[in-house]
Amino acid sequence: MSRQALIEVILSRSNMERAWEQVKANRGAPGEDGVTLARWERNWEANIERLRQQVHTNTYCPNRPKRFLVSKKDGGMRELCRLTVSDKVLQRSVLNIIEKPFEQQFLDCAHGYRPKRSVATAVQQVVTHRDFGRLWVLDADIRACFDSLDHALLIERIRETISDWFVLNLTELWLKAGRKHRHQAVGVPMGAVLSPLWCNIYLHPMDVQLSAAGWKLVRYADDFIVLTHTQEEAQRAWQAVEQTLEGLKLELSASKTCLASFNEGFTFLGVTFEGQRLSYNWQQKRIEISGQNLKTLRQRPPDFYGR
């Protein structure tokens, strides 16, 4: 697809209207400009046309994301961001079109924020590895992953698949607007429409390198584990992951990364694995599953990742 053709598909009336309907369906709060969904909707056709013209004339300028804190399950706090409605609509219109070529590249070990993939598919893969005797786990935690993604590396990865100048320019504008510190070209805002795809694009080389080396990993965005047959293999996997992340300008959190096993039990994606059993919370109820039947997990996803 040519450069002009790609941006025209993104900015087509049908795609922009679809993006607006998707944003409206999510019922999000207003961003930095204070414009609510109801206010944007009163002139939604004119607002879409304004966005199209701004991109075409290179006059579009995104707002800085509105940052706020939410409580984490472990008692800490996580910083999330809200985009303006206009920025959400434009990001969604881009996502609708560029997601497919990246999806064709991503590996089966990646499950987070991908079509037809979920916590349930990730857990199913973990259970499959368990049943093949991989009972030791590297429970990995990337230190401040979203805040540490290097903009130059991310743009380089995107450019390998998308050559459209408009898309690359929009990406650079959004990344610059989303910086926590203006002088540091790192970090993507958690809560932005495109951030999950950016994370998957950025970590895809890790999936490729570790898989090519024979390691079995299961990843959901920046949460991942590596499953091995022995404790010694898990320790070697730790070293391999550290070396791979170094090339991505990322590092493991020393305090949160550890070795675990199914015999001792561990928690991944809100699900506790112990022997042949797994358990998690759903709507303030404790769900327990034994063996390989994960139908309940699909119908009643864990609270933390199911919302």
XYZ file of C-alpha atoms in Angstrom:
307
model
C 0.000 0.000 0.000
C 1.432 3.383 -0.978
C 2.076 6.170 1.476
C -0.878 8.205 0.246
C -3.177 5.201 0.082
C -2.485 4.195 3.689
C -3.237 7.616 5.183
C -6.332 7.910 3.020
C -7.615 4.599 4.356
C -6.928 5.771 7.917
C -8.685 9.098 7.330
C -11.574 7.682 5.320
C -14.998 8.690 6.567
C -15.952 5.076 7.255
C -12.855 4.367 9.346
C -13.045 7.660 11.227
C -16.727 7.117 12.009
C -15.950 3.591 13.168
C -13.177 4.949 15.395
C -15.557 7.508 16.894
C -18.148 4.821 17.654
C -15.456 2.699 19.343
C -14.302 5.614 21.484
C -17.878 6.495 22.419
C -18.611 2.873 23.366
C -15.730 2.916 25.871
C -17.425 5.805 27.739
C -14.183 7.358 28.896
C -13.716 10.537 30.900
C -12.525 13.793 29.286
C -8.871 14.567 28.765
C -6.799 17.673 29.382
C -9.122 19.941 27.365
C -12.169 18.980 29.444
C -14.281 18.093 26.392
C -16.681 15.271 27.243
C -17.982 12.593 24.896
C -21.428 14.221 24.982
C -20.016 17.592 23.960
C -17.865 16.048 21.183
C -20.852 14.092 19.921
C -22.946 17.239 19.374
C -20.682 18.104 16.420
C -19.101 14.737 15.731
C -19.226 15.027 11.943
C -17.552 18.442 11.980
C -15.005 17.193 14.532
C -14.075 14.261 12.305
C -13.684 16.536 9.304
C -11.529 18.917 11.368
C -9.207 16.052 12.357
C -8.943 14.900 8.736
C -8.010 18.364 7.557
C -5.492 18.891 10.355
C -3.647 15.697 9.462
C -3.725 16.443 5.732
C -2.341 19.957 6.285
C 0.141 18.873 8.975
C -1.452 21.201 11.547
C -2.652 18.539 13.988
C -1.187 18.963 17.482
C -2.098 16.446 20.222
C -2.749 17.474 23.799
C -0.626 16.240 26.664
C -2.279 13.240 28.331
C -4.053 13.901 31.618
C -2.307 11.805 34.264
C -3.949 10.281 37.352
C -3.241 7.540 39.885
C -5.179 4.337 40.571
C -4.684 1.710 43.252
C -2.879 -1.515 42.361
C -3.797 -4.949 43.656
C -0.557 -5.101 45.650
C -1.423 -1.901 47.486
C 0.767 0.432 45.443
C -0.269 3.055 42.913
C -0.184 3.017 39.104
C -0.163 6.109 36.919
C -2.613 6.070 34.015
C -3.416 8.671 31.378
C -6.497 10.044 29.645
C -6.336 11.405 26.124
C -8.735 13.996 24.760
C -11.640 12.645 22.738
C -10.092 13.999 19.524
C -6.775 12.302 20.220
C -8.546 9.055 21.074
C -10.531 9.090 17.834
C -7.457 9.733 15.706
C -5.366 7.120 17.515
C -8.167 4.599 17.159
C -8.477 5.322 13.435
C -4.741 4.617 13.070
C -4.930 1.471 15.210
C -7.809 0.067 13.157
C -5.643 0.080 10.036
C -2.062 -0.572 11.139
C -2.790 -3.329 13.660
C -3.182 -6.064 11.021
C 0.327 -5.971 9.487
C 1.877 -6.159 12.948
C -0.483 -8.958 13.973
C 0.875 -10.996 11.088
C 4.342 -10.767 12.658
C 3.611 -11.341 16.352
C 4.277 -14.783 17.819
C 1.862 -17.150 19.548
C 3.539 -16.505 22.902
C 2.163 -12.913 22.973
C -1.421 -12.604 24.231
C -2.007 -9.103 25.608
C -4.346 -6.716 23.786
C -4.488 -8.774 20.611
C -7.542 -9.885 18.597
C -8.875 -13.305 19.634
C -6.326 -13.505 22.469
C -6.836 -12.961 26.160
C -5.843 -13.964 29.663
C -7.632 -17.270 28.982
C -5.429 -18.061 25.967
C -2.315 -17.130 27.958
C -3.345 -19.370 30.845
C -4.129 -22.197 28.426
C -0.587 -21.916 27.058
C 0.870 -21.968 30.562
C -1.124 -25.126 31.337
C 0.089 -26.739 28.093
C 3.727 -26.073 29.022
C 3.047 -27.407 32.520
C 1.639 -30.626 31.123
C 4.806 -31.068 29.054
C 6.805 -31.122 32.266
C 7.980 -27.514 32.372
C 7.424 -27.056 36.082
C 9.974 -24.301 36.786
C 9.286 -20.678 35.968
C 11.193 -17.443 35.600
C 8.617 -14.936 36.879
C 9.936 -11.801 35.157
C 9.114 -8.166 35.822
C 10.438 -5.414 33.537
C 11.300 -2.351 35.573
C 8.909 0.500 34.674
C 8.378 -0.962 31.221
C 5.913 1.536 29.734
C 7.865 4.463 31.189
C 11.142 3.117 29.749
C 10.319 2.379 26.107
C 12.876 4.219 23.998
C 11.216 6.412 21.360
C 13.981 6.068 18.754
C 13.925 2.253 19.002
C 10.131 2.180 18.848
C 9.999 4.397 15.763
C 12.673 2.215 14.156
C 10.590 -0.911 14.800
C 7.451 0.720 13.410
C 9.288 1.994 10.323
C 10.318 -1.580 9.475
C 6.639 -2.296 8.731
C 5.002 1.113 8.149
C 6.686 3.534 5.746
C 3.835 6.055 5.626
C 5.201 9.498 6.538
C 1.911 10.657 8.029
C 1.668 7.665 10.391
C 5.296 8.000 11.490
C 4.864 11.735 12.029
C 1.689 11.215 14.071
C 3.464 8.571 16.142
C 6.316 10.948 16.910
C 3.851 13.699 17.874
C 1.973 11.372 20.241
C 5.163 10.045 21.803
C 6.504 13.560 22.354
C 3.212 14.740 23.854
C 3.152 11.707 26.172
C 6.602 12.216 27.694
C 6.643 12.476 31.471
C 9.836 14.503 31.214
C 10.098 16.682 28.116
C 13.878 16.265 27.806
C 13.738 12.438 27.898
C 12.621 10.651 24.720
C 11.333 7.592 26.565
C 8.015 6.236 27.807
C 4.509 5.729 26.449
C 1.402 6.761 28.418
C -0.522 3.875 29.940
C -4.114 4.428 28.883
C -3.431 5.769 25.396
C -5.232 3.888 22.624
C -2.017 2.918 20.814
C 0.147 2.143 23.860
C -0.638 -1.612 24.005
C 0.286 -2.015 20.332
C 3.439 0.053 20.851
C 4.395 -2.217 23.765
C 3.869 -5.365 21.681
C 5.881 -3.911 18.792
C 8.709 -2.963 21.147
C 8.864 -6.339 22.916
C 8.375 -8.445 19.771
C 12.173 -8.747 19.218
C 12.443 -10.232 22.712
C 9.802 -12.827 21.815
C 11.685 -13.666 18.621
C 15.130 -13.931 20.212
C 14.054 -16.003 23.209
C 11.851 -18.307 21.126
C 14.614 -18.827 18.565
C 16.941 -19.814 21.407
C 14.446 -22.488 22.483
C 12.926 -20.772 25.533
C 9.187 -21.137 26.154
C 7.673 -17.847 27.242
C 4.138 -16.601 27.715
C 3.700 -12.815 27.549
C 0.770 -10.496 28.180
C 1.943 -6.953 27.310
C 4.853 -6.364 29.705
C 3.999 -9.290 32.013
C 5.710 -12.553 31.074
C 7.092 -15.822 32.380
C 9.556 -18.343 30.936
C 8.782 -22.009 31.629
C 11.528 -24.631 31.908
C 12.035 -28.240 32.999
C 14.552 -27.557 35.758
C 15.619 -24.854 38.168
C 18.999 -24.665 36.446
C 17.316 -23.993 33.110
C 15.208 -21.275 34.710
C 18.366 -19.628 36.022
C 19.880 -19.696 32.523
C 16.656 -18.241 31.143
C 17.060 -15.361 33.607
C 20.467 -14.578 32.131
C 19.140 -14.841 28.566
C 16.274 -12.461 29.322
C 18.617 -9.909 30.890
C 20.879 -9.970 27.834
C 17.931 -9.619 25.462
C 16.399 -6.713 27.387
C 19.743 -4.924 27.449
C 19.529 -4.605 23.674
C 16.103 -2.987 24.116
C 17.381 -0.541 26.755
C 15.237 -2.256 29.379
C 16.076 -4.172 32.537
C 14.451 -6.574 34.961
C 13.288 -5.436 38.356
C 15.657 -7.159 40.787
C 13.120 -7.085 43.617
C 10.187 -8.438 41.582
C 11.873 -11.018 39.334
C 12.277 -14.500 40.806
C 12.325 -18.234 40.157
C 9.196 -20.188 41.030
C 7.636 -23.583 40.421
C 4.234 -25.172 40.101
C 4.979 -27.260 43.184
C 5.524 -24.162 45.321
C 2.944 -22.055 43.487
C 3.135 -18.670 41.752
C 0.790 -15.985 40.427
C 0.658 -14.754 36.836
C -1.998 -12.429 35.328
C -4.000 -12.575 38.526
C -4.123 -16.391 38.401
C -2.421 -18.539 41.058
C -0.920 -21.767 39.709
C -0.216 -24.574 42.162
C 0.325 -28.144 41.005
C -2.576 -29.107 38.747
C -4.813 -26.393 40.187
C -5.299 -22.724 39.455
C -7.382 -20.113 41.250
C -8.265 -16.438 41.000
C -10.822 -13.833 42.091
C -13.918 -13.081 40.036
C -16.523 -10.580 41.278
C -15.340 -11.025 44.872
C -15.585 -14.815 44.562
C -12.700 -17.275 44.580
C -12.737 -19.480 41.497
C -10.768 -22.763 41.536
C -10.075 -24.964 38.520
C -8.339 -28.332 38.326
C -6.753 -29.991 35.312
C -7.076 -28.632 31.785
C -10.719 -27.541 31.581
C -10.482 -23.764 31.327
C -14.027 -23.045 30.159
C -14.786 -21.355 33.480
C -11.799 -19.030 33.023
C -13.159 -17.796 29.692
C -16.626 -17.230 31.111
C -15.435 -15.682 34.377
C -12.097 -13.905 33.775
C -9.930 -12.710 36.689
C -11.067 -9.410 38.146
C -7.806 -7.557 37.644
C -7.444 -8.332 33.935
C -11.078 -8.946 33.057
C -12.345 -5.406 33.484
